[in-house]
mmCIF file of C-alpha atoms in Angstrom:
data_model
loop_
_atom_site.group_PDB
_atom_site.id
_atom_site.type_symbol
_atom_site.label_atom_id
_atom_site.label_comp_id
_atom_site.label_asym_id
_atom_site.label_seq_id
_atom_site.Cartn_x
_atom_site.Cartn_y
_atom_site.Cartn_z
ATOM 1 C CA MET A 124 -74.794 27.345 -86.577
ATOM 2 C CA PRO A 125 -77.194 28.766 -89.189
ATOM 3 C CA ILE A 126 -77.777 27.991 -92.837
ATOM 4 C CA LYS A 127 -76.784 30.511 -95.501
ATOM 5 C CA ILE A 128 -79.291 30.875 -98.335
ATOM 6 C CA PRO A 129 -79.871 33.704 -100.840
ATOM 7 C CA ASP A 130 -80.770 36.872 -98.898
ATOM 8 C CA HIS A 131 -84.234 37.469 -100.394
ATOM 9 C CA LEU A 132 -85.296 33.875 -101.061
ATOM 10 C CA PRO A 133 -89.010 33.544 -100.099
ATOM 11 C CA ALA A 134 -88.205 30.397 -98.112
ATOM 12 C CA ARG A 135 -86.321 32.629 -95.673
ATOM 13 C CA GLN A 136 -89.519 34.042 -94.157
ATOM 14 C CA THR A 137 -91.011 30.576 -93.701
ATOM 15 C CA LEU A 138 -87.883 29.227 -92.037
ATOM 16 C CA GLU A 139 -87.415 32.258 -89.803
ATOM 17 C CA ALA A 140 -91.051 31.976 -88.680
ATOM 18 C CA GLU A 141 -90.254 28.403 -87.641
ATOM 19 C CA GLY A 142 -87.359 29.651 -85.516
ATOM 20 C CA ILE A 143 -84.594 28.473 -87.859
ATOM 21 C CA ASN A 144 -81.435 30.565 -87.716
ATOM 22 C CA ILE A 145 -80.682 32.049 -91.141
ATOM 23 C CA MET A 146 -77.383 33.720 -92.006
ATOM 24 C CA ASP A 147 -77.128 36.554 -94.508
ATOM 25 C CA SER A 148 -74.162 37.210 -96.773
ATOM 26 C CA THR A 149 -72.758 40.028 -94.634
ATOM 27 C CA ARG A 150 -72.684 37.964 -91.476
ATOM 28 C CA ALA A 151 -71.227 34.952 -93.283
ATOM 29 C CA ALA A 152 -68.372 37.052 -94.653
ATOM 30 C CA ARG A 153 -67.308 38.029 -91.105
ATOM 31 C CA GLN A 154 -66.899 34.440 -89.918
ATOM 32 C CA ASP A 155 -63.533 32.731 -90.265
ATOM 33 C CA ILE A 156 -64.898 29.256 -90.961
ATOM 34 C CA ARG A 157 -65.369 26.990 -93.948
ATOM 35 C CA PRO A 158 -69.072 26.202 -94.182
ATOM 36 C CA LEU A 159 -70.160 22.926 -95.720
ATOM 37 C CA GLN A 160 -71.146 23.490 -99.331
ATOM 38 C CA ILE A 161 -74.364 21.687 -100.274
ATOM 39 C CA GLY A 162 -76.046 21.948 -103.676
ATOM 40 C CA LEU A 163 -79.709 21.220 -104.373
ATOM 41 C CA LEU A 164 -80.610 20.263 -107.949
ATOM 42 C CA ASN A 165 -84.317 21.062 -107.809
ATOM 43 C CA LEU A 166 -86.255 19.215 -110.527
ATOM 44 C CA MET A 167 -89.705 19.715 -108.993
ATOM 45 C CA PRO A 168 -92.277 22.103 -110.540
ATOM 46 C CA ASN A 169 -93.005 23.853 -107.228
ATOM 47 C CA LYS A 170 -89.485 25.109 -106.659
ATOM 48 C CA GLN A 171 -90.281 27.226 -103.609
ATOM 49 C CA ARG A 172 -91.943 24.442 -101.689
ATOM 50 C CA THR A 173 -89.223 21.907 -102.441
ATOM 51 C CA GLU A 174 -86.355 24.248 -101.598
ATOM 52 C CA THR A 175 -88.060 25.123 -98.293
ATOM 53 C CA GLN A 176 -88.518 21.463 -97.372
ATOM 54 C CA PHE A 177 -84.860 20.617 -97.861
ATOM 55 C CA ALA A 178 -83.551 23.892 -96.403
ATOM 56 C CA ARG A 179 -85.571 23.216 -93.240
ATOM 57 C CA LEU A 180 -83.862 19.866 -92.705
ATOM 58 C CA ILE A 181 -80.386 21.079 -93.627
ATOM 59 C CA ALA A 182 -80.696 24.158 -91.393
ATOM 60 C CA ALA A 183 -81.277 22.060 -88.270
ATOM 61 C CA SER A 184 -77.601 21.060 -88.282
ATOM 62 C CA PRO A 185 -75.300 22.612 -85.640
ATOM 63 C CA LEU A 186 -72.780 23.078 -88.474
ATOM 64 C CA GLN A 187 -72.650 26.074 -90.769
ATOM 65 C CA VAL A 188 -73.985 25.187 -94.215
ATOM 66 C CA GLU A 189 -74.180 27.207 -97.406
ATOM 67 C CA LEU A 190 -76.955 26.030 -99.725
ATOM 68 C CA THR A 191 -76.688 26.568 -103.477
ATOM 69 C CA LEU A 192 -79.869 26.129 -105.516
ATOM 70 C CA VAL A 193 -79.241 24.539 -108.918
ATOM 71 C CA ARG A 194 -81.431 23.969 -111.966
ATOM 72 C CA ILE A 195 -81.122 22.223 -115.308
ATOM 73 C CA THR A 196 -79.347 24.562 -117.708
ATOM 74 C CA ASP A 197 -81.727 24.857 -120.657
ATOM 75 C CA HIS A 198 -85.023 23.641 -119.174
ATOM 76 C CA LYS A 199 -87.844 26.195 -119.203
ATOM 77 C CA SER A 200 -90.075 25.849 -116.155
ATOM 78 C CA LYS A 201 -93.829 26.056 -116.740
ATOM 79 C CA SER A 202 -94.631 26.806 -113.092
ATOM 80 C CA THR A 203 -91.767 28.993 -111.820
ATOM 81 C CA PRO A 204 -91.082 32.428 -113.364
ATOM 82 C CA GLU A 205 -87.758 32.778 -115.126
ATOM 83 C CA GLU A 206 -87.048 35.912 -113.075
ATOM 84 C CA TYR A 207 -87.270 33.854 -109.884
ATOM 85 C CA LEU A 208 -84.978 31.173 -111.271
ATOM 86 C CA SER A 209 -82.399 33.632 -112.579
ATOM 87 C CA THR A 210 -82.401 35.452 -109.239
ATOM 88 C CA PHE A 211 -82.059 32.516 -106.862
ATOM 89 C CA TYR A 212 -80.783 29.588 -108.927
ATOM 90 C CA SER A 213 -77.555 28.745 -110.684
ATOM 91 C CA THR A 214 -77.662 26.584 -113.785
ATOM 92 C CA TRP A 215 -75.618 23.403 -113.687
ATOM 93 C CA GLU A 216 -73.330 24.896 -116.337
ATOM 94 C CA GLU A 217 -72.580 27.711 -113.894
ATOM 95 C CA VAL A 218 -71.605 25.341 -111.059
ATOM 96 C CA ARG A 219 -70.046 22.456 -112.962
ATOM 97 C CA ASN A 220 -66.514 23.552 -112.098
ATOM 98 C CA ARG A 221 -67.293 23.900 -108.399
ATOM 99 C CA LYS A 222 -66.761 21.254 -105.711
ATOM 100 C CA PHE A 223 -69.468 20.416 -103.163
ATOM 101 C CA ASP A 224 -69.380 18.569 -99.860
ATOM 102 C CA GLY A 225 -72.948 17.424 -100.442
ATOM 103 C CA PHE A 226 -75.372 17.435 -103.344
ATOM 104 C CA ILE A 227 -79.082 16.555 -103.479
ATOM 105 C CA VAL A 228 -80.903 15.516 -106.664
ATOM 106 C CA THR A 229 -84.661 15.737 -106.166
ATOM 107 C CA GLY A 230 -87.484 13.820 -107.736
ATOM 108 C CA ALA A 231 -89.340 14.980 -110.864
ATOM 109 C CA PRO A 232 -92.934 14.329 -112.030
ATOM 110 C CA ILE A 233 -91.834 12.435 -115.151
ATOM 111 C CA ALA A 234 -91.858 8.841 -113.933
ATOM 112 C CA HIS A 235 -94.120 7.819 -116.821
ATOM 113 C CA LEU A 236 -91.415 8.602 -119.381
ATOM 114 C CA PRO A 237 -88.559 6.322 -120.387
ATOM 115 C CA PHE A 238 -85.361 7.988 -119.238
ATOM 116 C CA GLU A 239 -84.108 8.485 -122.768
ATOM 117 C CA GLU A 240 -87.278 10.441 -123.620
ATOM 118 C CA VAL A 241 -86.723 12.995 -120.859
ATOM 119 C CA ARG A 242 -85.660 16.159 -122.673
ATOM 120 C CA TYR A 243 -82.833 16.938 -120.279
ATOM 121 C CA TRP A 244 -81.614 13.340 -119.936
ATOM 122 C CA PRO A 245 -78.234 14.052 -121.625
ATOM 123 C CA GLU A 246 -77.546 16.763 -119.048
ATOM 124 C CA MET A 247 -78.725 14.465 -116.249
ATOM 125 C CA ILE A 248 -76.137 11.893 -117.351
ATOM 126 C CA GLU A 249 -73.452 14.583 -117.207
ATOM 127 C CA ILE A 250 -74.603 15.669 -113.743
ATOM 128 C CA MET A 251 -74.699 12.133 -112.357
ATOM 129 C CA ASP A 252 -71.186 11.450 -113.650
ATOM 130 C CA TRP A 253 -70.052 14.847 -112.336
ATOM 131 C CA THR A 254 -71.137 13.914 -108.798
ATOM 132 C CA GLN A 255 -68.459 11.222 -108.840
ATOM 133 C CA THR A 256 -65.650 13.753 -109.333
ATOM 134 C CA HIS A 257 -66.957 16.999 -107.808
ATOM 135 C CA VAL A 258 -69.117 15.933 -104.846
ATOM 136 C CA HIS A 259 -68.101 14.229 -101.623
ATOM 137 C CA SER A 260 -71.559 12.803 -100.783
ATOM 138 C CA THR A 261 -74.654 12.734 -102.989
ATOM 139 C CA MET A 262 -78.266 12.073 -101.973
ATOM 140 C CA PHE A 263 -80.656 11.118 -104.772
ATOM 141 C CA ILE A 264 -84.417 11.375 -104.110
ATOM 142 C CA CYS A 265 -87.388 9.561 -105.760
ATOM 143 C CA TRP A 266 -87.091 9.942 -109.571
ATOM 144 C CA GLY A 267 -83.491 10.986 -108.999
ATOM 145 C CA VAL A 268 -82.907 7.546 -107.459
ATOM 146 C CA GLN A 269 -84.544 5.757 -110.357
ATOM 147 C CA ALA A 270 -82.415 7.710 -112.811
ATOM 148 C CA ALA A 271 -79.171 7.111 -110.902
ATOM 149 C CA LEU A 272 -79.752 3.384 -110.354
ATOM 150 C CA TYR A 273 -80.534 3.010 -114.055
ATOM 151 C CA HIS A 274 -77.527 5.029 -115.161
ATOM 152 C CA PHE A 275 -74.926 3.632 -112.778
ATOM 153 C CA TYR A 276 -76.118 0.031 -112.428
ATOM 154 C CA GLY A 277 -78.618 -0.681 -115.202
ATOM 155 C CA ALA A 278 -81.330 -1.310 -112.592
ATOM 156 C CA SER A 279 -84.880 -1.462 -113.943
ATOM 157 C CA ARG A 280 -88.061 -0.055 -112.503
ATOM 158 C CA LYS A 281 -91.490 -1.662 -112.511
ATOM 159 C CA ARG A 282 -94.736 0.214 -113.033
ATOM 160 C CA ARG A 283 -97.167 -0.439 -110.186
ATOM 161 C CA GLU A 284 -100.771 -1.382 -110.876
ATOM 162 C CA ASN A 285 -101.802 1.224 -108.315
ATOM 163 C CA LYS A 286 -99.880 4.219 -107.090
ATOM 164 C CA ALA A 287 -98.057 3.769 -103.775
ATOM 165 C CA PHE A 288 -99.553 6.751 -101.986
ATOM 166 C CA GLY A 289 -99.608 7.368 -98.262
ATOM 167 C CA VAL A 290 -97.555 6.803 -95.125
ATOM 168 C CA TYR A 291 -96.077 3.315 -94.959
ATOM 169 C CA ARG A 292 -94.210 1.443 -92.228
ATOM 170 C CA HIS A 293 -90.575 0.695 -92.984
ATOM 171 C CA LYS A 294 -87.851 -1.428 -91.410
ATOM 172 C CA ASN A 295 -84.378 -0.381 -90.360
ATOM 173 C CA ILE A 296 -82.332 -3.073 -92.120
ATOM 174 C CA LYS A 297 -78.883 -1.713 -91.225
ATOM 175 C CA PRO A 298 -79.023 -0.159 -87.725
ATOM 176 C CA ASN A 299 -75.215 0.123 -87.575
ATOM 177 C CA SER A 300 -75.179 2.442 -90.606
ATOM 178 C CA PRO A 301 -74.028 5.955 -89.644
ATOM 179 C CA PHE A 302 -76.939 7.309 -91.685
ATOM 180 C CA LEU A 303 -79.474 5.437 -89.533
ATOM 181 C CA ARG A 304 -77.938 6.261 -86.165
ATOM 182 C CA GLY A 305 -80.801 6.734 -83.684
ATOM 183 C CA PHE A 306 -83.477 5.389 -86.051
ATOM 184 C CA SER A 307 -86.275 3.238 -84.688
ATOM 185 C CA ASP A 308 -86.540 -0.399 -85.789
ATOM 186 C CA ASP A 309 -89.873 0.429 -87.457
ATOM 187 C CA PHE A 310 -90.958 3.885 -88.608
ATOM 188 C CA ALA A 311 -93.247 5.771 -90.978
ATOM 189 C CA VAL A 312 -92.229 7.272 -94.329
ATOM 190 C CA PRO A 313 -94.400 9.253 -96.795
ATOM 191 C CA VAL A 314 -94.565 7.630 -100.239
ATOM 192 C CA SER A 315 -95.867 8.909 -103.560
ATOM 193 C CA ARG A 316 -94.754 6.999 -106.655
ATOM 194 C CA TYR A 317 -95.957 4.786 -109.480
ATOM 195 C CA ASN A 318 -92.710 2.860 -109.930
ATOM 196 C CA ASP A 319 -90.801 0.328 -107.855
ATOM 197 C CA ILE A 320 -87.175 -0.608 -108.257
ATOM 198 C CA ASP A 321 -86.893 -4.174 -109.543
ATOM 199 C CA ARG A 322 -84.820 -5.919 -106.858
ATOM 200 C CA ASP A 323 -83.782 -8.603 -109.327
ATOM 201 C CA THR A 324 -81.942 -6.033 -111.448
ATOM 202 C CA LEU A 325 -79.917 -4.559 -108.593
ATOM 203 C CA PRO A 326 -76.251 -5.610 -108.836
ATOM 204 C CA LYS A 327 -75.086 -8.341 -106.493
ATOM 205 C CA GLY A 328 -71.811 -7.990 -104.646
ATOM 206 C CA ASP A 329 -71.173 -4.519 -106.049
ATOM 207 C CA GLY A 330 -71.366 -2.622 -102.757
ATOM 208 C CA LEU A 331 -74.948 -1.424 -103.222
ATOM 209 C CA GLU A 332 -76.855 -2.169 -100.013
ATOM 210 C CA ILE A 333 -80.468 -1.683 -98.907
ATOM 211 C CA LEU A 334 -80.641 0.278 -95.634
ATOM 212 C CA ILE A 335 -84.408 0.828 -95.308
ATOM 213 C CA ASP A 336 -87.010 -1.594 -96.648
ATOM 214 C CA SER A 337 -90.733 -2.277 -96.626
ATOM 215 C CA ASP A 338 -92.536 -5.596 -96.991
ATOM 216 C CA GLU A 339 -95.420 -3.735 -98.601
ATOM 217 C CA ILE A 340 -93.773 -1.405 -101.120
ATOM 218 C CA GLY A 341 -90.152 -2.522 -101.369
ATOM 219 C CA PRO A 342 -86.791 -0.775 -100.921
ATOM 220 C CA CYS A 343 -86.800 2.751 -99.541
ATOM 221 C CA MET A 344 -83.159 3.735 -99.117
ATOM 222 C CA LEU A 345 -79.935 2.253 -100.452
ATOM 223 C CA GLU A 346 -76.267 3.167 -100.122
ATOM 224 C CA ASP A 347 -73.211 2.660 -102.275
ATOM 225 C CA PRO A 348 -70.098 3.660 -100.279
ATOM 226 C CA SER A 349 -67.874 3.353 -103.349
ATOM 227 C CA ARG A 350 -69.861 6.124 -105.052
ATOM 228 C CA ARG A 351 -70.400 8.002 -101.769
ATOM 229 C CA SER A 352 -74.116 8.021 -102.611
ATOM 230 C CA LEU A 353 -77.432 7.549 -100.829
ATOM 231 C CA PHE A 354 -80.589 6.652 -102.754
ATOM 232 C CA MET A 355 -83.859 7.628 -101.007
ATOM 233 C CA LEU A 356 -86.877 6.525 -103.028
ATOM 234 C CA ASN A 357 -89.473 8.082 -100.745
ATOM 235 C CA HIS A 358 -90.164 11.445 -99.133
ATOM 236 C CA LEU A 359 -89.137 12.047 -95.536
ATOM 237 C CA GLU A 360 -88.704 15.710 -96.515
ATOM 238 C CA TYR A 361 -92.466 16.138 -97.116
ATOM 239 C CA ASP A 362 -94.493 18.728 -95.190
ATOM 240 C CA SER A 363 -97.467 17.629 -93.103
ATOM 241 C CA THR A 364 -99.874 18.568 -95.912
ATOM 242 C CA SER A 365 -97.862 17.492 -98.989
ATOM 243 C CA LEU A 366 -99.825 14.281 -99.535
ATOM 244 C CA GLN A 367 -103.119 16.053 -98.839
ATOM 245 C CA GLU A 368 -102.430 18.696 -101.466
ATOM 246 C CA GLU A 369 -101.359 16.070 -103.985
ATOM 247 C CA TYR A 370 -104.574 14.116 -103.325
ATOM 248 C CA GLU A 371 -106.725 17.237 -103.765
ATOM 249 C CA ARG A 372 -104.855 18.164 -106.951
ATOM 250 C CA ASP A 373 -105.458 14.699 -108.416
ATOM 251 C CA ARG A 374 -109.143 14.833 -107.561
ATOM 252 C CA LYS A 375 -109.537 18.256 -109.162
ATOM 253 C CA ALA A 376 -107.849 16.886 -112.266
ATOM 254 C CA GLY A 377 -110.512 14.181 -112.469
ATOM 255 C CA LEU A 378 -108.231 11.329 -111.422
ATOM 256 C CA ASP A 379 -109.706 8.472 -109.416
ATOM 257 C CA THR A 380 -107.029 8.718 -106.729
ATOM 258 C CA ALA A 381 -107.820 7.029 -103.422
ATOM 259 C CA PRO A 382 -106.977 8.904 -100.204
ATOM 260 C CA PRO A 383 -103.366 8.351 -99.116
ATOM 261 C CA VAL A 384 -103.232 5.340 -96.809
ATOM 262 C CA ASN A 385 -102.410 5.681 -93.106
ATOM 263 C CA TYR A 386 -102.486 9.461 -93.423
ATOM 264 C CA PHE A 387 -105.831 11.048 -92.602
ATOM 265 C CA PRO A 388 -107.256 10.214 -89.140
ATOM 266 C CA ASP A 389 -109.907 7.512 -89.594
ATOM 267 C CA ASN A 390 -109.098 7.666 -93.331
ATOM 268 C CA ASP A 391 -111.254 10.791 -93.468
ATOM 269 C CA PRO A 392 -109.898 13.421 -95.906
ATOM 270 C CA THR A 393 -111.786 16.147 -94.052
ATOM 271 C CA LYS A 394 -109.623 15.611 -90.963
ATOM 272 C CA LYS A 395 -106.252 17.260 -90.485
ATOM 273 C CA PRO A 396 -103.384 14.802 -91.153
ATOM 274 C CA ARG A 397 -100.762 14.192 -88.469
ATOM 275 C CA ASN A 398 -97.057 14.303 -89.225
ATOM 276 C CA ILE A 399 -95.544 11.119 -87.759
ATOM 277 C CA TRP A 400 -92.294 11.128 -89.770
ATOM 278 C CA ARG A 401 -90.796 14.559 -88.956
ATOM 279 C CA SER A 402 -88.303 13.354 -86.351
ATOM 280 C CA HIS A 403 -86.839 10.697 -88.656
ATOM 281 C CA ALA A 404 -86.551 13.241 -91.481
ATOM 282 C CA HIS A 405 -84.436 15.489 -89.271
ATOM 283 C CA LEU A 406 -82.445 12.535 -87.999
ATOM 284 C CA LEU A 407 -81.581 11.317 -91.502
ATOM 285 C CA PHE A 408 -80.326 14.707 -92.644
ATOM 286 C CA GLN A 409 -78.374 15.360 -89.449
ATOM 287 C CA ASN A 410 -76.712 11.954 -89.780
ATOM 288 C CA TRP A 411 -75.911 12.642 -93.441
ATOM 289 C CA ILE A 412 -74.452 16.076 -92.723
ATOM 290 C CA ASN A 413 -72.499 14.829 -89.720
ATOM 291 C CA GLU A 414 -70.986 11.968 -91.714
ATOM 292 C CA MET A 415 -70.187 14.403 -94.514
ATOM 293 C CA TYR A 416 -68.472 16.770 -92.071
ATOM 294 C CA GLN A 417 -66.446 13.949 -90.527
ATOM 295 C CA THR A 418 -65.144 12.644 -93.845
ATOM 296 C CA THR A 419 -64.879 15.556 -96.290
ATOM 297 C CA HIS A 420 -61.676 17.495 -96.968
ATOM 298 C CA TYR A 421 -61.022 20.832 -95.294
ATOM 299 C CA ASP A 422 -59.612 21.915 -98.647
ATOM 300 C CA ILE A 423 -62.727 21.514 -100.757
ATOM 301 C CA GLU A 424 -60.719 21.436 -103.966
ATOM 302 C CA LYS A 425 -59.330 18.022 -102.944
ATOM 303 C CA ILE A 426 -62.775 16.472 -103.322
ATOM 304 C CA GLY A 427 -62.698 14.013 -106.225
ATOM 305 C CA THR A 428 -58.918 13.673 -106.212
ATOM 306 C CA PRO A 429 -57.246 10.226 -106.075
ATOM 307 C CA ASN A 430 -56.855 10.448 -102.284
ATOM 308 C CA GLU A 431 -60.531 11.308 -101.756
ATOM 309 C CA ASP A 432 -61.146 8.127 -99.761
#
């Protein structure tokens, strides 16, 4: 089944060129089916690229999915025109009374700031609490993970001496998890972050469990079944050239950023990078959507009610 996204969203052309089946509003209205409702709170500056990355992975599902793009209510983007946002995005205030089967909270390039100094932190607290009553399954990404672990559990983050930047090997710690069904024992994940989660501050015996880990750069993905939440610190959703473009941007800005490790062939930035994580990205999102479909209510308004579990 196809994904339903706004009819004129620029990501549509990219996805259709890749052979992904896109559904328009007219066709969706003719089908007697309840599509899964997934929201994407997009906190990244390059909205179009991020929405395309996640839509690509969500659209690979055999289930019908309707994707709603969401933004912070009063935040003015410096890189995305307001006309684009008002056309394709809903503010959180506009969706706060809705229920969602799934909800994704992306990363944001503000890891250097204490959470309380982030201008939209009060709204982020409201959104994170809202996911516990209006969303069946939430996936937090990168900075979104750091924010959620801090808010829900008081977990601290540690600033790295050097940025973790590249494609790192990771271990499947919980192969019987439904979210890791079909995962290899050892696999590659793109990483781009300055902060680590301090393991010592993670709660013990509170249901929070590490699913994917790395000896080199620490936890990658955690789950808390009681909150119906996944926490993915790294970036399986990245395009083949995401790290390359970030590296080139840093260099143009005068930063002494080393080439991303294990990314360019022969560590040569002039050579085209190979995508060796794509299959696991698709697998993670298909597992997440399948588990969501198996456990959510047919009546979406029952999400968050006392009999949710």
